Each structure stands twice: as C-alpha cells, then as structure tokens.
Amino acid sequence: MRANDAGGGFASARALLAYPEFYKVAVSLSGNHDQRAYLLVWGPTYQGTDDAAELEKASNVSLAGNLRGKLLLMHGELDDNVHPALTMRLADALIAAGKDFECLILPGEDHMLTRGSLPYVHRKTFDYFVRHLLGTGLDAVG
C-alpha cells in the first residue's frame, strides 16, 4: 500500500499500527479501516488487487494487536461515504487484542462534518495531541 493512496483516517491509524516503534499518537477520523467492507473499487484501485490475502494485508483491523501508542477513533454517526461500521471493526479488533484506545461517535454527522461538529473535532484533535505528546491538555488549562 502506498501511503498517499489511503484516506486520512485510514492512514493515521495505519501509521500507528504498522510502525508502532516510530509513531506514538494518532487521531483517525472516518477511517476506511477494512477495504473488504468499503467501496468495491477503492481497495483494488488504490491498494492493489482484489485478492483476499492482499486485502487482509491492507486492513488496519489485522494490525490491531500492534497498537502501542495512543489512538483516538472518531466517526460521524451518519457518514455517507465511509460507514461507521469500518471504525467499529477496528474498535472490535482493538478490544479483542486488549488494547487501550478512545472512540468518539459524532451524533448526526456525515463524512464532511457538515452538521457543525468541525470546531469540536479540531479542539478534540488538538487536545489529544497536546495531552499525549506534551503531557498536558486544554482541560489542564481550564
């Protein structure tokens, strides 16, 4: 898989799961974490063949056991592009692997966050990185 061929939510989680010794913190928004349940043409077009073994290798779900860093999964409840079930698949695999992570479902939001949650998502993302990379966060400031 070439990193520039993946969606942002997929790629941020992928970096943390594929290279746990390097990446320490990631926020994944609306990630298409398992190409087998996404658009039929996306995986084969951007991530290789439609061979089952290749799709398994391109799945973040199969790498869930590698998590060492801090991961925040966020997804719009009514995502009209990447179904929230793709994030739930990754969450389920992380739970099965006994990994700690955070998950936030954005009520009523679509893929582009047009309902108005974008400022909240930006604040949560900023706070997550500050808290886990610098050891403090917005809640510590007041």
Short mmCIF file of N, CA, C and O in Angstrom, two decimals:
data_model
loop_
_atom_site.label_atom_id
_atom_site.label_comp_id
_atom_site.label_asym_id
_atom_site.label_seq_id
_atom_site.Cartn_x
_atom_site.Cartn_y
_atom_site.Cartn_z
N MET A 1 0.84 -1.17 0.00
CA MET A 1 0.00 0.00 0.00
C MET A 1 0.88 1.23 0.00
O MET A 1 1.83 1.32 0.74
N ARG A 2 0.56 2.18 -0.85
CA ARG A 2 1.26 3.46 -0.87
C ARG A 2 0.50 4.42 0.02
O ARG A 2 -0.71 4.57 -0.11
N ALA A 3 1.19 5.10 0.91
CA ALA A 3 0.54 5.95 1.90
C ALA A 3 -0.32 7.04 1.27
O ALA A 3 -1.35 7.41 1.81
N ASN A 4 0.07 7.57 0.13
CA ASN A 4 -0.69 8.65 -0.48
C ASN A 4 -1.97 8.15 -1.15
O ASN A 4 -2.74 8.95 -1.66
N ASP A 5 -2.19 6.86 -1.17
CA ASP A 5 -3.39 6.30 -1.79
C ASP A 5 -4.47 5.98 -0.77
O ASP A 5 -5.51 5.45 -1.12
N ALA A 6 -4.24 6.26 0.47
CA ALA A 6 -5.21 5.93 1.51
C ALA A 6 -5.87 7.19 2.03
O ALA A 6 -5.30 8.27 2.00
N GLY A 7 -7.09 7.05 2.52
CA GLY A 7 -7.76 8.17 3.15
C GLY A 7 -7.06 8.52 4.46
O GLY A 7 -6.37 7.70 5.07
N GLY A 8 -7.25 9.76 4.92
CA GLY A 8 -6.55 10.26 6.09
C GLY A 8 -6.80 9.48 7.35
O GLY A 8 -5.88 9.20 8.13
N GLY A 9 -8.07 9.12 7.62
CA GLY A 9 -8.38 8.37 8.83
C GLY A 9 -7.76 6.99 8.81
O GLY A 9 -7.28 6.49 9.83
N PHE A 10 -7.75 6.37 7.65
CA PHE A 10 -7.08 5.08 7.48
C PHE A 10 -5.58 5.24 7.71
O PHE A 10 -4.97 4.49 8.45
N ALA A 11 -5.00 6.24 7.04
CA ALA A 11 -3.54 6.41 7.05
C ALA A 11 -2.99 6.73 8.43
O ALA A 11 -1.93 6.24 8.80
N SER A 12 -3.70 7.55 9.20
CA SER A 12 -3.19 7.89 10.54
C SER A 12 -3.18 6.66 11.44
O SER A 12 -2.19 6.42 12.15
N ALA A 13 -4.24 5.87 11.41
CA ALA A 13 -4.27 4.64 12.20
C ALA A 13 -3.24 3.65 11.66
O ALA A 13 -2.56 2.96 12.44
N ARG A 14 -3.11 3.57 10.35
CA ARG A 14 -2.16 2.65 9.73
C ARG A 14 -0.73 2.94 10.17
O ARG A 14 0.05 2.03 10.47
N ALA A 15 -0.38 4.22 10.21
CA ALA A 15 0.97 4.60 10.62
C ALA A 15 1.25 4.11 12.04
O ALA A 15 2.31 3.53 12.31
N LEU A 16 0.30 4.33 12.94
CA LEU A 16 0.46 3.92 14.34
C LEU A 16 0.53 2.40 14.47
O LEU A 16 1.29 1.89 15.30
N LEU A 17 -0.26 1.68 13.67
CA LEU A 17 -0.32 0.22 13.78
C LEU A 17 0.82 -0.48 13.02
O LEU A 17 1.31 -1.52 13.45
N ALA A 18 1.23 0.08 11.90
CA ALA A 18 2.28 -0.55 11.08
C ALA A 18 3.68 -0.19 11.56
O ALA A 18 4.62 -0.96 11.36
N TYR A 19 3.81 0.96 12.20
CA TYR A 19 5.13 1.42 12.66
C TYR A 19 5.05 1.87 14.12
O TYR A 19 5.33 3.02 14.45
N PRO A 20 4.69 0.96 15.02
CA PRO A 20 4.47 1.34 16.42
C PRO A 20 5.73 1.82 17.14
O PRO A 20 5.63 2.52 18.14
N GLU A 21 6.89 1.46 16.62
CA GLU A 21 8.12 1.91 17.25
C GLU A 21 8.43 3.37 16.91
O GLU A 21 9.21 4.01 17.58
N PHE A 22 7.79 3.90 15.89
CA PHE A 22 8.05 5.28 15.46
C PHE A 22 6.92 6.24 15.84
O PHE A 22 7.14 7.27 16.45
N TYR A 23 5.69 5.89 15.46
CA TYR A 23 4.54 6.76 15.72
C TYR A 23 3.97 6.48 17.10
O TYR A 23 3.79 5.33 17.49
N LYS A 24 3.66 7.52 17.84
CA LYS A 24 3.20 7.38 19.23
C LYS A 24 1.76 7.80 19.45
O LYS A 24 1.13 7.34 20.39
N VAL A 25 1.23 8.69 18.61
CA VAL A 25 -0.12 9.22 18.80
C VAL A 25 -0.76 9.41 17.43
O VAL A 25 -0.11 9.88 16.50
N ALA A 26 -2.05 9.05 17.34
CA ALA A 26 -2.78 9.28 16.09
C ALA A 26 -4.25 9.56 16.40
O ALA A 26 -4.81 9.02 17.35
N VAL A 27 -4.83 10.40 15.56
CA VAL A 27 -6.26 10.63 15.57
C VAL A 27 -6.76 10.19 14.20
O VAL A 27 -6.24 10.61 13.18
N SER A 28 -7.74 9.33 14.22
CA SER A 28 -8.30 8.77 12.99
C SER A 28 -9.75 9.21 12.86
O SER A 28 -10.59 8.85 13.68
N LEU A 29 -10.04 10.00 11.83
CA LEU A 29 -11.39 10.50 11.60
C LEU A 29 -11.97 9.82 10.37
O LEU A 29 -11.42 9.91 9.28
N SER A 30 -13.06 9.10 10.55
CA SER A 30 -13.81 8.47 9.46
C SER A 30 -12.95 7.54 8.61
O SER A 30 -13.00 7.58 7.39
N GLY A 31 -12.17 6.70 9.26
CA GLY A 31 -11.26 5.83 8.53
C GLY A 31 -11.93 4.64 7.88
O GLY A 31 -12.79 3.99 8.46
N ASN A 32 -11.52 4.35 6.64
CA ASN A 32 -11.98 3.15 5.94
C ASN A 32 -10.99 2.02 6.25
O ASN A 32 -10.21 1.60 5.42
N HIS A 33 -11.05 1.53 7.47
CA HIS A 33 -10.04 0.65 8.04
C HIS A 33 -10.01 -0.76 7.45
O HIS A 33 -9.04 -1.49 7.67
N ASP A 34 -11.04 -1.16 6.76
CA ASP A 34 -11.07 -2.51 6.18
C ASP A 34 -11.69 -2.42 4.79
O ASP A 34 -12.90 -2.28 4.65
N GLN A 35 -10.83 -2.51 3.78
CA GLN A 35 -11.28 -2.32 2.39
C GLN A 35 -12.30 -3.36 1.94
O GLN A 35 -13.06 -3.12 1.01
N ARG A 36 -12.35 -4.49 2.64
CA ARG A 36 -13.30 -5.53 2.26
C ARG A 36 -14.74 -5.10 2.51
O ARG A 36 -15.67 -5.70 1.97
N ALA A 37 -14.93 -4.06 3.31
CA ALA A 37 -16.29 -3.58 3.60
C ALA A 37 -16.51 -2.16 3.12
O ALA A 37 -17.47 -1.51 3.48
N TYR A 38 -15.61 -1.64 2.29
CA TYR A 38 -15.73 -0.29 1.75
C TYR A 38 -16.16 -0.39 0.29
O TYR A 38 -16.56 -1.44 -0.17
N LEU A 39 -16.06 0.68 -0.44
CA LEU A 39 -16.45 0.69 -1.84
C LEU A 39 -15.67 -0.36 -2.63
O LEU A 39 -14.46 -0.49 -2.46
N LEU A 40 -16.37 -1.09 -3.46
CA LEU A 40 -15.74 -2.20 -4.19
C LEU A 40 -14.51 -1.78 -4.99
O LEU A 40 -13.57 -2.54 -5.11
N VAL A 41 -14.51 -0.58 -5.53
CA VAL A 41 -13.39 -0.17 -6.39
C VAL A 41 -12.24 0.47 -5.64
O VAL A 41 -11.15 0.60 -6.17
N TRP A 42 -12.43 0.90 -4.39
CA TRP A 42 -11.38 1.64 -3.69
C TRP A 42 -10.15 0.77 -3.44
O TRP A 42 -9.03 1.13 -3.83
N GLY A 43 -10.31 -0.34 -2.77
CA GLY A 43 -9.17 -1.20 -2.45
C GLY A 43 -8.38 -1.63 -3.67
O GLY A 43 -7.17 -1.39 -3.76
N PRO A 44 -9.03 -2.25 -4.66
CA PRO A 44 -8.28 -2.68 -5.85
C PRO A 44 -7.66 -1.52 -6.63
O PRO A 44 -6.56 -1.65 -7.14
N THR A 45 -8.34 -0.39 -6.67
CA THR A 45 -7.82 0.74 -7.43
C THR A 45 -6.62 1.38 -6.74
O THR A 45 -5.61 1.69 -7.37
N TYR A 46 -6.72 1.59 -5.45
CA TYR A 46 -5.70 2.34 -4.74
C TYR A 46 -4.78 1.51 -3.88
O TYR A 46 -3.74 2.00 -3.44
N GLN A 47 -5.13 0.28 -3.60
CA GLN A 47 -4.31 -0.52 -2.70
C GLN A 47 -3.96 -1.89 -3.24
O GLN A 47 -3.57 -2.77 -2.48
N GLY A 48 -4.14 -2.11 -4.51
CA GLY A 48 -3.70 -3.37 -5.09
C GLY A 48 -4.86 -4.24 -5.54
O GLY A 48 -5.98 -3.78 -5.70
N THR A 49 -4.58 -5.49 -5.73
CA THR A 49 -5.55 -6.43 -6.28
C THR A 49 -6.73 -6.64 -5.34
O THR A 49 -6.70 -6.24 -4.18
N ASP A 50 -7.74 -7.31 -5.86
CA ASP A 50 -8.87 -7.66 -5.00
C ASP A 50 -8.70 -9.06 -4.41
O ASP A 50 -9.64 -9.66 -3.94
N ASP A 51 -7.47 -9.54 -4.39
CA ASP A 51 -7.13 -10.82 -3.80
C ASP A 51 -7.37 -10.75 -2.29
O ASP A 51 -6.97 -9.80 -1.62
N ALA A 52 -8.00 -11.77 -1.73
CA ALA A 52 -8.36 -11.77 -0.30
C ALA A 52 -7.15 -11.60 0.60
O ALA A 52 -7.20 -10.87 1.59
N ALA A 53 -6.04 -12.25 0.27
CA ALA A 53 -4.84 -12.14 1.10
C ALA A 53 -4.27 -10.72 1.05
O ALA A 53 -3.80 -10.19 2.06
N GLU A 54 -4.34 -10.09 -0.12
CA GLU A 54 -3.85 -8.71 -0.24
C GLU A 54 -4.74 -7.74 0.52
O GLU A 54 -4.25 -6.80 1.15
N LEU A 55 -6.04 -7.94 0.45
CA LEU A 55 -6.95 -7.08 1.20
C LEU A 55 -6.77 -7.25 2.70
O LEU A 55 -6.88 -6.28 3.46
N GLU A 56 -6.48 -8.45 3.14
CA GLU A 56 -6.20 -8.70 4.55
C GLU A 56 -4.96 -7.91 4.99
O GLU A 56 -4.95 -7.29 6.05
N LYS A 57 -3.92 -7.91 4.15
CA LYS A 57 -2.70 -7.17 4.47
C LYS A 57 -2.94 -5.67 4.49
O LYS A 57 -2.26 -4.94 5.20
N ALA A 58 -3.91 -5.20 3.72
CA ALA A 58 -4.21 -3.77 3.64
C ALA A 58 -5.21 -3.33 4.70
O ALA A 58 -5.60 -2.16 4.73
N SER A 59 -5.62 -4.22 5.57
CA SER A 59 -6.63 -3.92 6.58
C SER A 59 -5.98 -3.48 7.89
O SER A 59 -5.09 -4.16 8.41
N ASN A 60 -6.42 -2.35 8.43
CA ASN A 60 -5.95 -1.94 9.76
C ASN A 60 -6.42 -2.91 10.84
O ASN A 60 -5.77 -3.08 11.86
N VAL A 61 -7.54 -3.55 10.60
CA VAL A 61 -8.10 -4.50 11.56
C VAL A 61 -7.10 -5.61 11.85
O VAL A 61 -6.92 -6.02 13.00
N SER A 62 -6.42 -6.08 10.83
CA SER A 62 -5.47 -7.18 11.01
C SER A 62 -4.22 -6.76 11.79
O SER A 62 -3.48 -7.61 12.26
N LEU A 63 -4.01 -5.45 11.95
CA LEU A 63 -2.84 -4.96 12.67
C LEU A 63 -3.18 -4.46 14.08
O LEU A 63 -2.32 -3.91 14.77
N ALA A 64 -4.40 -4.65 14.52
CA ALA A 64 -4.85 -4.10 15.81
C ALA A 64 -3.96 -4.51 16.97
O ALA A 64 -3.72 -3.72 17.89
N GLY A 65 -3.45 -5.70 16.94
CA GLY A 65 -2.59 -6.19 18.02
C GLY A 65 -1.27 -5.45 18.14
O GLY A 65 -0.59 -5.57 19.15
N ASN A 66 -0.91 -4.66 17.13
CA ASN A 66 0.34 -3.92 17.15
C ASN A 66 0.27 -2.61 17.93
O ASN A 66 1.30 -1.98 18.14
N LEU A 67 -0.91 -2.18 18.33
CA LEU A 67 -1.06 -0.87 18.95
C LEU A 67 -0.23 -0.75 20.23
O LEU A 67 -0.36 -1.55 21.14
N ARG A 68 0.63 0.25 20.26
CA ARG A 68 1.42 0.58 21.44
C ARG A 68 1.17 2.02 21.87
O ARG A 68 1.32 2.35 23.03
N GLY A 69 0.85 2.87 20.92
CA GLY A 69 0.67 4.30 21.19
C GLY A 69 -0.76 4.63 21.60
O GLY A 69 -1.54 3.76 21.98
N LYS A 70 -1.07 5.90 21.50
CA LYS A 70 -2.39 6.42 21.84
C LYS A 70 -3.17 6.65 20.55
O LYS A 70 -2.69 7.30 19.64
N LEU A 71 -4.40 6.12 20.52
CA LEU A 71 -5.23 6.22 19.33
C LEU A 71 -6.62 6.73 19.70
O LEU A 71 -7.26 6.19 20.59
N LEU A 72 -7.04 7.76 18.99
CA LEU A 72 -8.40 8.28 19.11
C LEU A 72 -9.11 8.03 17.79
O LEU A 72 -8.67 8.52 16.74
N LEU A 73 -10.17 7.24 17.82
CA LEU A 73 -11.01 7.00 16.66
C LEU A 73 -12.22 7.91 16.75
O LEU A 73 -12.88 7.96 17.79
N MET A 74 -12.52 8.64 15.67
CA MET A 74 -13.73 9.46 15.61
C MET A 74 -14.45 9.14 14.31
O MET A 74 -13.81 8.89 13.28
N HIS A 75 -15.77 9.15 14.37
CA HIS A 75 -16.55 8.85 13.17
C HIS A 75 -17.94 9.47 13.29
O HIS A 75 -18.55 9.43 14.36
N GLY A 76 -18.42 10.03 12.20
CA GLY A 76 -19.78 10.56 12.15
C GLY A 76 -20.79 9.43 12.12
O GLY A 76 -20.64 8.47 11.35
N GLU A 77 -21.81 9.55 12.93
CA GLU A 77 -22.85 8.52 13.03
C GLU A 77 -23.54 8.26 11.69
O GLU A 77 -23.90 7.12 11.38
N LEU A 78 -23.71 9.31 10.90
CA LEU A 78 -24.43 9.19 9.63
C LEU A 78 -23.50 9.39 8.44
O LEU A 78 -23.89 9.96 7.42
N ASP A 79 -22.28 8.92 8.55
CA ASP A 79 -21.30 9.09 7.48
C ASP A 79 -21.86 8.52 6.18
O ASP A 79 -22.26 7.36 6.13
N ASP A 80 -21.88 9.34 5.15
CA ASP A 80 -22.45 8.96 3.86
C ASP A 80 -21.39 8.49 2.87
O ASP A 80 -21.68 8.29 1.70
N ASN A 81 -20.17 8.32 3.33
CA ASN A 81 -19.09 7.84 2.47
C ASN A 81 -18.49 6.58 3.09
O ASN A 81 -18.58 5.51 2.50
N VAL A 82 -17.89 6.70 4.25
CA VAL A 82 -17.29 5.56 4.95
C VAL A 82 -18.24 5.18 6.09
O VAL A 82 -18.42 5.95 7.03
N HIS A 83 -18.83 4.02 6.00
CA HIS A 83 -19.79 3.60 7.02
C HIS A 83 -19.09 3.47 8.38
O HIS A 83 -17.97 2.97 8.46
N PRO A 84 -19.75 3.93 9.45
CA PRO A 84 -19.16 3.83 10.79
C PRO A 84 -18.78 2.40 11.19
O PRO A 84 -17.93 2.21 12.07
N ALA A 85 -19.36 1.41 10.55
CA ALA A 85 -19.02 0.02 10.86
C ALA A 85 -17.54 -0.26 10.62
O ALA A 85 -16.98 -1.16 11.26
N LEU A 86 -16.91 0.49 9.73
CA LEU A 86 -15.48 0.27 9.48
C LEU A 86 -14.64 0.69 10.69
O LEU A 86 -13.66 0.03 11.03
N THR A 87 -15.03 1.75 11.35
CA THR A 87 -14.36 2.13 12.60
C THR A 87 -14.71 1.15 13.70
O THR A 87 -13.85 0.78 14.51
N MET A 88 -15.95 0.68 13.72
CA MET A 88 -16.34 -0.29 14.74
C MET A 88 -15.60 -1.62 14.56
O MET A 88 -15.28 -2.29 15.55
N ARG A 89 -15.30 -2.00 13.33
CA ARG A 89 -14.50 -3.21 13.10
C ARG A 89 -13.12 -3.08 13.74
O ARG A 89 -12.62 -4.01 14.36
N LEU A 90 -12.51 -1.90 13.55
CA LEU A 90 -11.20 -1.69 14.15
C LEU A 90 -11.32 -1.65 15.67
O LEU A 90 -10.51 -2.26 16.38
N ALA A 91 -12.32 -0.97 16.19
CA ALA A 91 -12.54 -0.91 17.64
C ALA A 91 -12.72 -2.32 18.21
O ALA A 91 -12.14 -2.66 19.25
N ASP A 92 -13.50 -3.15 17.54
CA ASP A 92 -13.72 -4.52 17.99
C ASP A 92 -12.42 -5.31 18.03
O ASP A 92 -12.15 -6.04 18.99
N ALA A 93 -11.59 -5.15 17.00
CA ALA A 93 -10.31 -5.86 16.96
C ALA A 93 -9.37 -5.36 18.05
O ALA A 93 -8.63 -6.14 18.65
N LEU A 94 -9.38 -4.05 18.32
CA LEU A 94 -8.55 -3.50 19.38
C LEU A 94 -8.98 -4.03 20.75
O LEU A 94 -8.14 -4.38 21.59
N ILE A 95 -10.28 -4.10 20.97
CA ILE A 95 -10.81 -4.65 22.22
C ILE A 95 -10.42 -6.11 22.36
O ILE A 95 -9.95 -6.55 23.42
N ALA A 96 -10.57 -6.88 21.28
CA ALA A 96 -10.21 -8.30 21.32
C ALA A 96 -8.73 -8.50 21.61
O ALA A 96 -8.34 -9.49 22.24
N ALA A 97 -7.91 -7.54 21.17
CA ALA A 97 -6.46 -7.62 21.40
C ALA A 97 -6.07 -7.04 22.76
O ALA A 97 -4.89 -7.03 23.10
N GLY A 98 -7.05 -6.54 23.52
CA GLY A 98 -6.78 -5.97 24.83
C GLY A 98 -6.05 -4.64 24.79
O GLY A 98 -5.32 -4.29 25.72
N LYS A 99 -6.26 -3.88 23.72
CA LYS A 99 -5.57 -2.60 23.55
C LYS A 99 -6.43 -1.44 24.04
O LYS A 99 -7.65 -1.44 23.88
N ASP A 100 -5.78 -0.45 24.64
CA ASP A 100 -6.48 0.75 25.09
C ASP A 100 -6.51 1.77 23.96
O ASP A 100 -5.49 2.00 23.29
N PHE A 101 -7.67 2.40 23.78
CA PHE A 101 -7.85 3.42 22.77
C PHE A 101 -9.07 4.23 23.17
O PHE A 101 -9.78 3.88 24.11
N GLU A 102 -9.31 5.31 22.47
CA GLU A 102 -10.51 6.11 22.70
C GLU A 102 -11.32 6.15 21.42
O GLU A 102 -10.76 6.09 20.31
N CYS A 103 -12.64 6.25 21.58
CA CYS A 103 -13.53 6.27 20.42
C CYS A 103 -14.63 7.29 20.67
O CYS A 103 -15.23 7.30 21.74
N LEU A 104 -14.87 8.13 19.69
CA LEU A 104 -15.91 9.15 19.78
C LEU A 104 -16.79 9.09 18.54
O LEU A 104 -16.29 9.22 17.42
N ILE A 105 -18.06 8.82 18.73
CA ILE A 105 -19.03 8.85 17.64
C ILE A 105 -19.70 10.22 17.66
O ILE A 105 -20.17 10.67 18.71
N LEU A 106 -19.72 10.88 16.52
CA LEU A 106 -20.27 12.23 16.40
C LEU A 106 -21.73 12.12 15.95
O LEU A 106 -22.01 11.81 14.79
N PRO A 107 -22.67 12.35 16.86
CA PRO A 107 -24.10 12.17 16.55
C PRO A 107 -24.56 13.04 15.39
O PRO A 107 -24.25 14.23 15.32
N GLY A 108 -25.27 12.41 14.47
CA GLY A 108 -25.88 13.12 13.36
C GLY A 108 -24.92 13.63 12.30
O GLY A 108 -25.35 14.28 11.34
N GLU A 109 -23.63 13.34 12.42
CA GLU A 109 -22.66 13.88 11.47
C GLU A 109 -22.45 12.98 10.27
O GLU A 109 -22.50 11.76 10.37
N ASP A 110 -22.18 13.63 9.12
CA ASP A 110 -21.84 12.91 7.90
C ASP A 110 -20.31 12.91 7.73
O ASP A 110 -19.58 13.32 8.62
N HIS A 111 -19.85 12.48 6.59
CA HIS A 111 -18.42 12.35 6.35
C HIS A 111 -17.69 13.69 6.37
O HIS A 111 -16.55 13.78 6.82
N MET A 112 -18.33 14.72 5.89
CA MET A 112 -17.70 16.04 5.80
C MET A 112 -17.98 16.91 7.02
O MET A 112 -17.60 18.08 7.04
N LEU A 113 -18.64 16.37 8.01
CA LEU A 113 -18.97 17.09 9.24
C LEU A 113 -19.75 18.38 8.96
O LEU A 113 -19.49 19.43 9.55
N THR A 114 -20.72 18.29 8.07
CA THR A 114 -21.48 19.47 7.66
C THR A 114 -22.51 19.92 8.69
O THR A 114 -23.05 21.01 8.58
N ARG A 115 -22.78 19.11 9.69
CA ARG A 115 -23.76 19.47 10.70
C ARG A 115 -23.20 20.49 11.71
O ARG A 115 -23.93 21.09 12.47
N GLY A 116 -21.90 20.66 11.71
CA GLY A 116 -21.31 21.69 12.56
C GLY A 116 -20.34 21.23 13.62
O GLY A 116 -19.93 22.01 14.47
N SER A 117 -19.93 19.97 13.59
CA SER A 117 -19.02 19.45 14.62
C SER A 117 -17.55 19.74 14.36
O SER A 117 -16.71 19.42 15.20
N LEU A 118 -17.24 20.34 13.23
CA LEU A 118 -15.83 20.54 12.87
C LEU A 118 -15.04 21.31 13.92
O LEU A 118 -13.93 20.88 14.28
N PRO A 119 -15.54 22.41 14.49
CA PRO A 119 -14.76 23.08 15.55
C PRO A 119 -14.51 22.17 16.76
O PRO A 119 -13.41 22.17 17.33
N TYR A 120 -15.50 21.37 17.12
CA TYR A 120 -15.34 20.42 18.24
C TYR A 120 -14.28 19.38 17.89
O TYR A 120 -13.41 19.05 18.72
N VAL A 121 -14.32 18.85 16.67
CA VAL A 121 -13.35 17.85 16.23
C VAL A 121 -11.94 18.44 16.23
O VAL A 121 -10.99 17.79 16.66
N HIS A 122 -11.79 19.67 15.76
CA HIS A 122 -10.48 20.32 15.77
C HIS A 122 -9.97 20.46 17.21
O HIS A 122 -8.80 20.18 17.48
N ARG A 123 -10.83 20.88 18.13
CA ARG A 123 -10.43 21.05 19.53
C ARG A 123 -10.05 19.70 20.15
O ARG A 123 -9.03 19.59 20.84
N LYS A 124 -10.84 18.66 19.90
CA LYS A 124 -10.54 17.33 20.45
C LYS A 124 -9.22 16.79 19.89
O LYS A 124 -8.43 16.19 20.61
N THR A 125 -9.00 17.00 18.60
CA THR A 125 -7.76 16.54 17.96
C THR A 125 -6.55 17.26 18.55
O THR A 125 -5.57 16.62 18.94
N PHE A 126 -6.62 18.59 18.62
CA PHE A 126 -5.53 19.38 19.19
C PHE A 126 -5.25 18.93 20.62
O PHE A 126 -4.11 18.68 21.00
N ASP A 127 -6.30 18.81 21.42
CA ASP A 127 -6.14 18.42 22.82
C ASP A 127 -5.53 17.03 22.94
O ASP A 127 -4.68 16.79 23.81
N TYR A 128 -5.94 16.11 22.08
CA TYR A 128 -5.43 14.74 22.14
C TYR A 128 -3.92 14.72 21.91
O TYR A 128 -3.17 14.07 22.64
N PHE A 129 -3.47 15.45 20.89
CA PHE A 129 -2.03 15.50 20.61
C PHE A 129 -1.27 16.22 21.72
O PHE A 129 -0.21 15.75 22.15
N VAL A 130 -1.78 17.33 22.19
CA VAL A 130 -1.10 18.07 23.26
C VAL A 130 -1.02 17.21 24.52
O VAL A 130 0.03 17.11 25.16
N ARG A 131 -2.13 16.57 24.88
CA ARG A 131 -2.17 15.75 26.09
C ARG A 131 -1.17 14.59 26.02
O ARG A 131 -0.47 14.30 26.98
N HIS A 132 -1.11 13.92 24.86
CA HIS A 132 -0.29 12.72 24.78
C HIS A 132 1.14 12.95 24.29
O HIS A 132 1.99 12.08 24.48
N LEU A 133 1.41 14.10 23.70
CA LEU A 133 2.78 14.38 23.29
C LEU A 133 3.49 15.33 24.26
O LEU A 133 4.70 15.24 24.43
N LEU A 134 2.73 16.23 24.89
CA LEU A 134 3.34 17.19 25.81
C LEU A 134 2.98 16.94 27.27
O LEU A 134 3.51 17.59 28.16
N GLY A 135 2.02 16.04 27.51
CA GLY A 135 1.66 15.70 28.87
C GLY A 135 0.70 16.66 29.54
O GLY A 135 0.52 16.63 30.75
N THR A 136 0.09 17.52 28.77
CA THR A 136 -0.92 18.45 29.29
C THR A 136 -1.97 18.64 28.22
O THR A 136 -1.81 18.20 27.10
N GLY A 137 -3.05 19.27 28.56
CA GLY A 137 -4.09 19.48 27.57
C GLY A 137 -4.96 20.65 27.92
O GLY A 137 -4.75 21.33 28.92
N LEU A 138 -5.96 20.88 27.11
CA LEU A 138 -6.87 22.00 27.33
C LEU A 138 -7.58 21.90 28.66
O LEU A 138 -7.80 22.91 29.32
N ASP A 139 -7.91 20.68 29.08
CA ASP A 139 -8.62 20.53 30.36
C ASP A 139 -7.71 20.91 31.54
O ASP A 139 -8.18 21.31 32.59
N ALA A 140 -6.41 20.82 31.38
CA ALA A 140 -5.48 21.22 32.44
C ALA A 140 -5.37 22.74 32.53
O ALA A 140 -5.04 23.28 33.57
N VAL A 141 -5.66 23.42 31.42
CA VAL A 141 -5.55 24.88 31.37
C VAL A 141 -6.79 25.52 31.98
O VAL A 141 -6.74 26.59 32.56
N GLY A 142 -7.91 24.86 31.85
CA GLY A 142 -9.14 25.39 32.43
C GLY A 142 -10.06 25.72 31.38
O GLY A 142 -10.93 26.31 31.15
#
